[in-house]
Amino acid sequence: AAASQNQHVEGQAWEGLRIIDVSDPKRPKDAGSIDMPCGSHTHTLLPGETKSYIYIESYPLGAQGQDCSVITHRKVQIVEVPNDDPTKAKLLDKIIDVSPAIGCHDITTFPDKGIMFGACVSQSFIWDISKDPTAPELLSTIENPEMQVHHSTAMTWDGKYLVLGDEFAGAGGGGCVGDEDSTVGAAWFYDITDPTNPVNVG
C-alpha cells in the first residue's frame, strides 16, 4: 500500500532503488533493494570491469522525512554494485555535493573521456571521474538564467558538445509560450572541448 503523507514526514516510508533479476525475462523477480534518502528519481549506471556504480539523482518533491529536505539533501548518492552479484549492491558513504542545488534530475557519464555531466535543477555540473568514480572532481559549473529547470544532459558522440534540456514550468505544467524563436524550454548547446570552460554556442 502507498505510504501516507504523515508516514513520509515521519521517515516511515520506504524510498530507494530496487534490484530486479531479469535472467529469465518472462519471470522477473525481486532481488533486493537499497533504502536511501529522497529515493531514486532517476539513476545512471557507470559500468566497470569488476564493479559498477550507480549515481542516484533525487531531490525533495514534497513533505518527506528530515533526511530529504531542501536543506539536508543537496547531493548525489552513489551505489556500488559487484558485477558478479548485483544483489550485494550497497549505498556508499561517499556523496557528490551539488550545493547550492537541491539535487539533480539527470546525470550522463562519458566513460571514454572520463567525464560526467549533471543537470541539477538550478544549475549544471561537469565532473572528472577518470581517477575515482566515487569521488568526482568538479571541473565546471554552468549557470544559465534563461533556463528554468536544468532537467537533462546529453552529449555528441565525439564529446565536443554538451546538450542541456530545460524543463519549462517544472513538474507543474504551464504549456508552451512564445514563438518558435523563444528560448523557453529550449535545448542549450555548450562547447566542452575544454570541460573546465564550457562555452554557450546556442
PDB file of C-alpha atoms in Angstrom:
ATOM      1  CA  ALA A   1       0.000   0.000   0.000  1.00  0.00           C
ATOM      2  CA  ALA A   2       1.121   3.549  -0.646  1.00  0.00           C
ATOM      3  CA  ALA A   3       2.527   5.420   2.336  1.00  0.00           C
ATOM      4  CA  SER A   4       0.574   8.310   3.768  1.00  0.00           C
ATOM      5  CA  GLN A   5       1.936  11.861   3.840  1.00  0.00           C
ATOM      6  CA  ASN A   6       2.412  11.574   7.623  1.00  0.00           C
ATOM      7  CA  GLN A   7       4.489   8.400   7.164  1.00  0.00           C
ATOM      8  CA  HIS A   8       6.735  10.243   4.703  1.00  0.00           C
ATOM      9  CA  VAL A   9       7.201  13.180   7.066  1.00  0.00           C
ATOM     10  CA  GLU A  10       7.984  10.876   9.987  1.00  0.00           C
ATOM     11  CA  GLY A  11      10.539   8.926   7.943  1.00  0.00           C
ATOM     12  CA  GLN A  12       8.496   5.716   7.984  1.00  0.00           C
ATOM     13  CA  ALA A  13       8.033   5.408   4.223  1.00  0.00           C
ATOM     14  CA  TRP A  14      10.441   3.421   2.063  1.00  0.00           C
ATOM     15  CA  GLU A  15      12.178   5.138  -0.847  1.00  0.00           C
ATOM     16  CA  GLY A  16      15.101   3.818  -2.806  1.00  0.00           C
ATOM     17  CA  LEU A  17      16.408   1.542  -5.526  1.00  0.00           C
ATOM     18  CA  ARG A  18      15.005  -1.890  -6.358  1.00  0.00           C
ATOM     19  CA  ILE A  19      17.124  -4.652  -7.911  1.00  0.00           C
ATOM     20  CA  ILE A  20      15.250  -6.923 -10.316  1.00  0.00           C
ATOM     21  CA  ASP A  21      16.603 -10.253 -11.569  1.00  0.00           C
ATOM     22  CA  VAL A  22      15.777 -10.498 -15.291  1.00  0.00           C
ATOM     23  CA  SER A  23      17.871 -13.585 -16.092  1.00  0.00           C
ATOM     24  CA  ASP A  24      14.525 -15.057 -17.153  1.00  0.00           C
ATOM     25  CA  PRO A  25      12.870 -12.066 -18.872  1.00  0.00           C
ATOM     26  CA  LYS A  26       9.477 -13.787 -18.745  1.00  0.00           C
ATOM     27  CA  ARG A  27       9.669 -14.116 -14.976  1.00  0.00           C
ATOM     28  CA  PRO A  28      11.434 -11.092 -13.463  1.00  0.00           C
ATOM     29  CA  LYS A  29      11.845 -11.334  -9.711  1.00  0.00           C
ATOM     30  CA  ASP A  30      12.768  -9.077  -6.837  1.00  0.00           C
ATOM     31  CA  ALA A  31      16.462  -9.497  -5.964  1.00  0.00           C
ATOM     32  CA  GLY A  32      16.934  -6.827  -3.307  1.00  0.00           C
ATOM     33  CA  SER A  33      16.552  -3.167  -2.542  1.00  0.00           C
ATOM     34  CA  ILE A  34      18.515  -0.227  -1.196  1.00  0.00           C
ATOM     35  CA  ASP A  35      16.866   2.365   1.029  1.00  0.00           C
ATOM     36  CA  MET A  36      18.050   5.936   0.534  1.00  0.00           C
ATOM     37  CA  PRO A  37      17.036   9.476   1.431  1.00  0.00           C
ATOM     38  CA  CYS A  38      14.789  11.063  -1.225  1.00  0.00           C
ATOM     39  CA  GLY A  39      14.571   7.766  -3.099  1.00  0.00           C
ATOM     40  CA  SER A  40      15.804   7.490  -6.674  1.00  0.00           C
ATOM     41  CA  HIS A  41      14.067   9.920  -9.005  1.00  0.00           C
ATOM     42  CA  THR A  42      16.411   8.833 -11.802  1.00  0.00           C
ATOM     43  CA  HIS A  43      19.682   6.916 -11.779  1.00  0.00           C
ATOM     44  CA  THR A  44      22.704   6.473 -14.047  1.00  0.00           C
ATOM     45  CA  LEU A  45      24.919   3.413 -14.445  1.00  0.00           C
ATOM     46  CA  LEU A  46      28.697   3.638 -14.851  1.00  0.00           C
ATOM     47  CA  PRO A  47      29.889   0.128 -15.824  1.00  0.00           C
ATOM     48  CA  GLY A  48      33.247  -1.193 -14.660  1.00  0.00           C
ATOM     49  CA  GLU A  49      35.255  -4.405 -15.043  1.00  0.00           C
ATOM     50  CA  THR A  50      34.640  -5.922 -11.597  1.00  0.00           C
ATOM     51  CA  LYS A  51      32.178  -3.461 -10.090  1.00  0.00           C
ATOM     52  CA  SER A  52      29.892  -0.803 -11.412  1.00  0.00           C
ATOM     53  CA  TYR A  53      28.454   2.344  -9.891  1.00  0.00           C
ATOM     54  CA  ILE A  54      25.004   3.845  -9.932  1.00  0.00           C
ATOM     55  CA  TYR A  55      24.626   7.590  -9.423  1.00  0.00           C
ATOM     56  CA  ILE A  56      21.324   8.374  -7.733  1.00  0.00           C
ATOM     57  CA  GLU A  57      19.605  11.577  -8.802  1.00  0.00           C
ATOM     58  CA  SER A  58      16.885  12.798  -6.452  1.00  0.00           C
ATOM     59  CA  TYR A  59      15.610  15.859  -4.650  1.00  0.00           C
ATOM     60  CA  PRO A  60      12.771  16.791  -2.292  1.00  0.00           C
ATOM     61  CA  LEU A  61       9.451  16.565  -4.110  1.00  0.00           C
ATOM     62  CA  GLY A  62       7.179  17.111  -1.115  1.00  0.00           C
ATOM     63  CA  ALA A  63       6.974  16.814   2.634  1.00  0.00           C
ATOM     64  CA  GLN A  64       9.376  13.889   3.020  1.00  0.00           C
ATOM     65  CA  GLY A  65      11.488  12.850   6.018  1.00  0.00           C
ATOM     66  CA  GLN A  66      14.079  15.063   7.698  1.00  0.00           C
ATOM     67  CA  ASP A  67      16.856  13.440   5.662  1.00  0.00           C
ATOM     68  CA  CYS A  68      15.148  14.612   2.447  1.00  0.00           C
ATOM     69  CA  SER A  69      14.689  18.366   2.570  1.00  0.00           C
ATOM     70  CA  VAL A  70      15.957  21.353   0.609  1.00  0.00           C
ATOM     71  CA  ILE A  71      18.394  21.920   3.475  1.00  0.00           C
ATOM     72  CA  THR A  72      19.643  18.392   4.151  1.00  0.00           C
ATOM     73  CA  HIS A  73      19.772  16.795   0.697  1.00  0.00           C
ATOM     74  CA  ARG A  74      21.733  18.744  -1.974  1.00  0.00           C
ATOM     75  CA  LYS A  75      23.648  15.660  -3.087  1.00  0.00           C
ATOM     76  CA  VAL A  76      24.043  12.771  -5.474  1.00  0.00           C
ATOM     77  CA  GLN A  77      24.393   9.395  -3.786  1.00  0.00           C
ATOM     78  CA  ILE A  78      26.476   6.502  -5.089  1.00  0.00           C
ATOM     79  CA  VAL A  79      25.657   2.789  -5.087  1.00  0.00           C
ATOM     80  CA  GLU A  80      28.448   0.244  -5.622  1.00  0.00           C
ATOM     81  CA  VAL A  81      27.450  -2.921  -7.486  1.00  0.00           C
ATOM     82  CA  PRO A  82      29.632  -6.061  -7.625  1.00  0.00           C
ATOM     83  CA  ASN A  83      29.255  -7.276 -11.218  1.00  0.00           C
ATOM     84  CA  ASP A  84      29.312 -10.945 -10.205  1.00  0.00           C
ATOM     85  CA  ASP A  85      26.497 -10.477  -7.664  1.00  0.00           C
ATOM     86  CA  PRO A  86      24.336  -7.348  -8.059  1.00  0.00           C
ATOM     87  CA  THR A  87      22.230  -8.439  -5.081  1.00  0.00           C
ATOM     88  CA  LYS A  88      25.147  -7.293  -2.885  1.00  0.00           C
ATOM     89  CA  ALA A  89      24.907  -3.701  -4.118  1.00  0.00           C
ATOM     90  CA  LYS A  90      25.376  -1.161  -1.332  1.00  0.00           C
ATOM     91  CA  LEU A  91      24.953   2.560  -0.765  1.00  0.00           C
ATOM     92  CA  LEU A  92      28.344   4.173  -0.201  1.00  0.00           C
ATOM     93  CA  ASP A  93      29.058   6.748   2.491  1.00  0.00           C
ATOM     94  CA  LYS A  94      30.521   8.993  -0.206  1.00  0.00           C
ATOM     95  CA  ILE A  95      28.316  11.640  -1.806  1.00  0.00           C
ATOM     96  CA  ILE A  96      28.675  14.266  -4.517  1.00  0.00           C
ATOM     97  CA  ASP A  97      27.863  17.664  -3.034  1.00  0.00           C
ATOM     98  CA  VAL A  98      25.801  19.717  -5.513  1.00  0.00           C
ATOM     99  CA  SER A  99      25.144  22.731  -3.275  1.00  0.00           C
ATOM    100  CA  PRO A 100      23.502  25.155  -3.709  1.00  0.00           C
ATOM    101  CA  ALA A 101      21.302  22.969  -5.954  1.00  0.00           C
ATOM    102  CA  ILE A 102      18.730  20.875  -4.061  1.00  0.00           C
ATOM    103  CA  GLY A 103      19.714  17.771  -6.021  1.00  0.00           C
ATOM    104  CA  CYS A 104      19.978  16.533  -9.603  1.00  0.00           C
ATOM    105  CA  HIS A 105      17.416  15.296 -12.099  1.00  0.00           C
ATOM    106  CA  ASP A 106      19.698  13.741 -14.688  1.00  0.00           C
ATOM    107  CA  ILE A 107      23.311  12.601 -14.987  1.00  0.00           C
ATOM    108  CA  THR A 108      25.139  11.304 -18.049  1.00  0.00           C
ATOM    109  CA  THR A 109      28.527   9.583 -17.905  1.00  0.00           C
ATOM    110  CA  PHE A 110      31.049   9.523 -20.741  1.00  0.00           C
ATOM    111  CA  PRO A 111      33.454   6.732 -19.664  1.00  0.00           C
ATOM    112  CA  ASP A 112      35.726   7.034 -22.724  1.00  0.00           C
ATOM    113  CA  LYS A 113      36.600  10.604 -21.764  1.00  0.00           C
ATOM    114  CA  GLY A 114      36.320  10.109 -18.008  1.00  0.00           C
ATOM    115  CA  ILE A 115      33.766  12.870 -17.530  1.00  0.00           C
ATOM    116  CA  MET A 116      30.257  13.136 -16.156  1.00  0.00           C
ATOM    117  CA  PHE A 117      27.542  15.771 -16.544  1.00  0.00           C
ATOM    118  CA  GLY A 118      24.710  16.623 -14.176  1.00  0.00           C
ATOM    119  CA  ALA A 119      21.526  18.650 -14.709  1.00  0.00           C
ATOM    120  CA  CYS A 120      20.781  19.754 -11.182  1.00  0.00           C
ATOM    121  CA  VAL A 121      17.604  21.857 -11.242  1.00  0.00           C
ATOM    122  CA  SER A 122      19.175  25.305 -10.735  1.00  0.00           C
ATOM    123  CA  GLN A 123      22.495  24.678 -12.491  1.00  0.00           C
ATOM    124  CA  SER A 124      24.515  22.010 -14.274  1.00  0.00           C
ATOM    125  CA  PHE A 125      27.892  20.492 -13.435  1.00  0.00           C
ATOM    126  CA  ILE A 126      30.787  18.810 -15.235  1.00  0.00           C
ATOM    127  CA  TRP A 127      32.950  16.370 -13.239  1.00  0.00           C
ATOM    128  CA  ASP A 128      36.121  14.384 -13.883  1.00  0.00           C
ATOM    129  CA  ILE A 129      35.527  10.710 -12.992  1.00  0.00           C
ATOM    130  CA  SER A 130      38.734   9.348 -14.556  1.00  0.00           C
ATOM    131  CA  LYS A 131      40.667   8.984 -11.291  1.00  0.00           C
ATOM    132  CA  ASP A 132      37.956   7.835  -8.892  1.00  0.00           C
ATOM    133  CA  PRO A 133      34.298   7.450  -9.918  1.00  0.00           C
ATOM    134  CA  THR A 134      33.299   7.558  -6.244  1.00  0.00           C
ATOM    135  CA  ALA A 135      34.947  10.964  -5.758  1.00  0.00           C
ATOM    136  CA  PRO A 136      34.260  13.019  -8.905  1.00  0.00           C
ATOM    137  CA  GLU A 137      36.334  16.183  -9.270  1.00  0.00           C
ATOM    138  CA  LEU A 138      34.312  19.268 -10.160  1.00  0.00           C
ATOM    139  CA  LEU A 139      35.581  20.806 -13.401  1.00  0.00           C
ATOM    140  CA  SER A 140      32.961  23.488 -14.009  1.00  0.00           C
ATOM    141  CA  THR A 141      29.503  24.780 -13.142  1.00  0.00           C
ATOM    142  CA  ILE A 142      27.029  26.028 -15.743  1.00  0.00           C
ATOM    143  CA  GLU A 143      24.580  28.723 -14.734  1.00  0.00           C
ATOM    144  CA  ASN A 144      22.078  29.932 -17.301  1.00  0.00           C
ATOM    145  CA  PRO A 145      19.454  32.450 -16.131  1.00  0.00           C
ATOM    146  CA  GLU A 146      17.314  31.667 -19.188  1.00  0.00           C
ATOM    147  CA  MET A 147      16.863  28.048 -18.103  1.00  0.00           C
ATOM    148  CA  GLN A 148      14.032  27.439 -15.662  1.00  0.00           C
ATOM    149  CA  VAL A 149      14.918  23.866 -14.657  1.00  0.00           C
ATOM    150  CA  HIS A 150      18.197  22.165 -15.620  1.00  0.00           C
ATOM    151  CA  HIS A 151      16.481  18.882 -16.456  1.00  0.00           C
ATOM    152  CA  SER A 152      18.529  16.679 -18.781  1.00  0.00           C
ATOM    153  CA  THR A 153      22.052  16.127 -20.110  1.00  0.00           C
ATOM    154  CA  ALA A 154      23.377  14.578 -23.324  1.00  0.00           C
ATOM    155  CA  MET A 155      26.454  14.953 -25.473  1.00  0.00           C
ATOM    156  CA  THR A 156      27.590  14.400 -29.029  1.00  0.00           C
ATOM    157  CA  TRP A 157      29.432  11.154 -29.704  1.00  0.00           C
ATOM    158  CA  ASP A 158      32.703  12.992 -30.266  1.00  0.00           C
ATOM    159  CA  GLY A 159      32.412  14.505 -26.787  1.00  0.00           C
ATOM    160  CA  LYS A 160      32.667  18.049 -28.108  1.00  0.00           C
ATOM    161  CA  TYR A 161      29.187  19.340 -27.310  1.00  0.00           C
ATOM    162  CA  LEU A 162      27.050  19.069 -24.193  1.00  0.00           C
ATOM    163  CA  VAL A 163      23.292  19.483 -24.605  1.00  0.00           C
ATOM    164  CA  LEU A 164      21.237  20.676 -21.627  1.00  0.00           C
ATOM    165  CA  GLY A 165      17.462  20.369 -21.642  1.00  0.00           C
ATOM    166  CA  ASP A 166      15.310  22.989 -19.916  1.00  0.00           C
ATOM    167  CA  GLU A 167      12.051  21.838 -18.314  1.00  0.00           C
ATOM    168  CA  PHE A 168       9.724  24.823 -18.593  1.00  0.00           C
ATOM    169  CA  ALA A 169       7.396  25.237 -15.570  1.00  0.00           C
ATOM    170  CA  GLY A 170       8.938  22.238 -13.823  1.00  0.00           C
ATOM    171  CA  ALA A 171       6.536  19.453 -12.949  1.00  0.00           C
ATOM    172  CA  GLY A 172       3.724  21.967 -12.538  1.00  0.00           C
ATOM    173  CA  GLY A 173       2.806  22.227 -16.209  1.00  0.00           C
ATOM    174  CA  GLY A 174       2.421  25.550 -17.950  1.00  0.00           C
ATOM    175  CA  GLY A 175       2.336  24.663 -21.618  1.00  0.00           C
ATOM    176  CA  CYS A 176       4.296  26.401 -24.351  1.00  0.00           C
ATOM    177  CA  VAL A 177       4.804  30.137 -24.580  1.00  0.00           C
ATOM    178  CA  GLY A 178       6.445  32.480 -27.031  1.00  0.00           C
ATOM    179  CA  ASP A 179       7.147  31.928 -30.696  1.00  0.00           C
ATOM    180  CA  GLU A 180       9.417  29.486 -32.500  1.00  0.00           C
ATOM    181  CA  ASP A 181      12.442  31.615 -31.639  1.00  0.00           C
ATOM    182  CA  SER A 182      11.689  31.624 -27.922  1.00  0.00           C
ATOM    183  CA  THR A 183      14.310  30.103 -25.616  1.00  0.00           C
ATOM    184  CA  VAL A 184      11.631  28.894 -23.189  1.00  0.00           C
ATOM    185  CA  GLY A 185      12.104  25.164 -22.656  1.00  0.00           C
ATOM    186  CA  ALA A 186      14.947  25.085 -25.174  1.00  0.00           C
ATOM    187  CA  ALA A 187      17.840  22.678 -25.606  1.00  0.00           C
ATOM    188  CA  TRP A 188      21.091  24.558 -24.919  1.00  0.00           C
ATOM    189  CA  PHE A 189      24.357  23.603 -26.624  1.00  0.00           C
ATOM    190  CA  TYR A 190      27.736  24.067 -24.942  1.00  0.00           C
ATOM    191  CA  ASP A 191      31.150  23.551 -26.496  1.00  0.00           C
ATOM    192  CA  ILE A 192      33.020  21.451 -23.928  1.00  0.00           C
ATOM    193  CA  THR A 193      36.244  20.968 -25.875  1.00  0.00           C
ATOM    194  CA  ASP A 194      37.715  22.337 -22.645  1.00  0.00           C
ATOM    195  CA  PRO A 195      35.392  20.905 -19.961  1.00  0.00           C
ATOM    196  CA  THR A 196      36.749  23.390 -17.428  1.00  0.00           C
ATOM    197  CA  ASN A 197      35.403  26.208 -19.592  1.00  0.00           C
ATOM    198  CA  PRO A 198      32.067  25.300 -21.245  1.00  0.00           C
ATOM    199  CA  VAL A 199      31.023  27.847 -23.886  1.00  0.00           C
ATOM    200  CA  ASN A 200      27.353  28.504 -24.716  1.00  0.00           C
ATOM    201  CA  VAL A 201      27.078  28.254 -28.509  1.00  0.00           C
ATOM    202  CA  GLY A 202      23.287  28.401 -28.968  1.00  0.00           C
TER     203      GLY A 202
END
